Amino acid sequence: MTYTEKYAGPDTSSMDLQISIRDDATQADRQNAERSVAALVERSASALARDRAAEAEVAELTASLDAPFVKLIEGDPSAVRALEDLRARQLVRPDAAGTLADGGLSASAYDTAPMGPQGASLRSLGFVPPYDFSWSWHDGNGHPPFNRLLERPTGRVGLDARSGLLDGGAAGFVNAHAGFGVFLRSDTPGQRFPHAVLNPGRFSHVMKAVGVGSNATSEGGFELTVFEDGRLLVAASRKLWRARISAGESSSGGEGAHLITGPELQFTIQPGRGYTFNAGIWVYSDRSTGVGGAAVQSLLQGVVTRMWVFG
């Protein structure tokens, strides 16, 4: 049993944050889950806002350089008609990078021996689906993902972000996140080493930009975070890919189903405090049309088969 709700805290009201928590969780655990994920949203959204602000400065300079070409194109009726025809087309094949449904990813066999920094000498506390809670959100300053997969009972998770001239492409950027969390407590202090895997996991992207001043960007990654009483303690992200193209370029790539390990992370646990350990994925897509058009699809999916805490 779970309950699912849209969380609308003071810093996340535009983020469409949704949390599903196991039915028998205590009120304190529920509050810690909500506070920790809300803090994760705020942290990620703030970082993206800074990155986009920096990119906007460069885009403004580029637009000034492209302005003479734009003026020539807009003054030519044939060029204007060609531009209208271009923007009525799809620049990449629908589902070119795949879909969340194809391939039927399911949990793979995995060596359950401890994988911490000290190997088998460390004690291991393991978690398997169904996890204590699941969460998803997308930056409301942009657009929702084209598709999302999130199954707390099985650990399956996936995100498909699309922007621009392709089936389901948003008219702007998509910044989407989804994952799972578990509750942690300890009677004694000590160092802990959290770990998680996508097994299997796979990712892909495809994009194309044409015309003058157009571009496209695709990113995705796997992130681990630990919160103490709802306050961010440590975080680490493993960027699985980043690709960016300019006008006249195209790009595609990715990796098929394989074991994807999370980044290295450690923290100090204290008795009497409530902790949440989160493992999640994120994808990003964006494009600028310029005087032309662009399209991008970013897809990442897998099965979080196990989450460990060594120490």
Short mmCIF file of N, CA, C and O in Angstrom, two decimals, residues 8 13 18 42 69 92 95 132-133 158 166 177 183 191 200 203 223 225 247 250 252 254 266 269 293 298:
data_model
loop_
_atom_site.label_atom_id
_atom_site.label_comp_id
_atom_site.label_asym_id
_atom_site.label_seq_id
_atom_site.Cartn_x
_atom_site.Cartn_y
_atom_site.Cartn_z
N ALA A 8 3.64 20.48 -2.74
CA ALA A 8 3.72 21.88 -3.17
C ALA A 8 4.25 22.74 -2.03
O ALA A 8 3.52 23.48 -1.38
N SER A 13 6.70 24.74 -5.74
CA SER A 13 5.32 24.82 -6.20
C SER A 13 5.18 24.67 -7.70
O SER A 13 4.11 24.30 -8.20
N GLN A 18 5.97 14.68 -7.21
CA GLN A 18 5.07 13.63 -6.76
C GLN A 18 5.86 12.59 -5.96
O GLN A 18 6.94 12.18 -6.36
N GLU A 42 14.94 21.65 -5.03
CA GLU A 42 15.44 23.03 -4.95
C GLU A 42 16.90 23.09 -5.38
O GLU A 42 17.31 24.00 -6.13
N PHE A 69 22.62 37.50 -41.10
CA PHE A 69 22.09 36.38 -41.86
C PHE A 69 20.58 36.25 -41.67
O PHE A 69 19.85 35.96 -42.61
N VAL A 92 13.94 14.45 -36.68
CA VAL A 92 14.42 13.11 -36.37
C VAL A 92 13.23 12.16 -36.31
O VAL A 92 12.10 12.59 -36.04
N ASP A 95 10.67 8.45 -31.83
CA ASP A 95 11.24 7.40 -31.00
C ASP A 95 12.61 6.94 -31.50
O ASP A 95 13.00 5.78 -31.31
N ASP A 132 11.17 2.16 0.13
CA ASP A 132 10.32 2.87 1.09
C ASP A 132 9.50 3.97 0.41
O ASP A 132 8.35 4.21 0.79
N PHE A 133 10.09 4.63 -0.55
CA PHE A 133 9.32 5.66 -1.27
C PHE A 133 9.91 5.88 -2.65
O PHE A 133 11.06 5.51 -2.93
N GLY A 158 12.39 5.10 -15.61
CA GLY A 158 12.80 5.57 -16.93
C GLY A 158 12.25 6.95 -17.22
O GLY A 158 11.18 7.32 -16.73
N LEU A 166 10.14 16.97 -33.31
CA LEU A 166 9.94 15.53 -33.36
C LEU A 166 8.65 15.20 -32.63
O LEU A 166 8.11 16.05 -31.91
N HIS A 177 13.41 14.29 -13.38
CA HIS A 177 14.10 13.45 -12.41
C HIS A 177 13.12 12.42 -11.85
O HIS A 177 11.94 12.71 -11.68
N PHE A 183 14.67 4.62 4.15
CA PHE A 183 14.87 5.25 5.45
C PHE A 183 16.03 4.55 6.18
O PHE A 183 16.16 3.32 6.14
N GLN A 191 31.02 5.91 9.94
CA GLN A 191 31.06 6.20 8.51
C GLN A 191 30.21 5.19 7.75
O GLN A 191 30.24 4.00 8.04
N PRO A 200 19.54 -4.13 -15.39
CA PRO A 200 20.38 -3.37 -16.31
C PRO A 200 19.93 -1.91 -16.39
O PRO A 200 18.87 -1.55 -15.91
N PHE A 203 20.91 3.89 -21.99
CA PHE A 203 20.61 5.27 -22.33
C PHE A 203 20.92 5.53 -23.80
O PHE A 203 21.70 4.81 -24.43
N GLU A 223 22.21 9.72 -9.93
CA GLU A 223 22.60 10.52 -8.78
C GLU A 223 22.22 9.83 -7.47
O GLU A 223 21.16 9.22 -7.36
N THR A 225 21.95 10.63 -3.20
CA THR A 225 21.92 11.69 -2.20
C THR A 225 21.56 11.10 -0.84
O THR A 225 20.84 10.11 -0.75
N ALA A 247 24.09 24.39 -35.57
CA ALA A 247 23.42 24.31 -36.87
C ALA A 247 24.24 23.51 -37.87
O ALA A 247 25.46 23.65 -37.96
N SER A 250 24.42 16.87 -36.51
CA SER A 250 23.53 15.88 -35.92
C SER A 250 24.36 14.97 -35.02
O SER A 250 25.59 14.89 -35.15
N SER A 252 23.99 11.18 -32.43
CA SER A 252 23.23 10.10 -31.81
C SER A 252 24.21 9.17 -31.12
O SER A 252 25.39 9.11 -31.47
N GLY A 254 24.70 6.23 -27.41
CA GLY A 254 24.17 5.63 -26.19
C GLY A 254 24.82 4.30 -25.93
O GLY A 254 25.76 3.88 -26.61
N GLN A 266 29.98 8.94 0.67
CA GLN A 266 30.12 8.52 2.05
C GLN A 266 29.58 9.61 2.97
O GLN A 266 29.53 10.79 2.61
N ILE A 269 26.88 8.78 9.99
CA ILE A 269 25.55 8.61 10.56
C ILE A 269 25.62 8.83 12.07
O ILE A 269 26.61 8.48 12.71
N GLY A 293 15.62 25.13 -37.32
CA GLY A 293 14.92 24.24 -36.42
C GLY A 293 15.88 23.24 -35.80
O GLY A 293 17.03 23.07 -36.26
N SER A 298 16.25 12.59 -25.34
CA SER A 298 17.16 12.05 -24.32
C SER A 298 16.41 10.96 -23.56
O SER A 298 15.34 11.24 -22.99
#
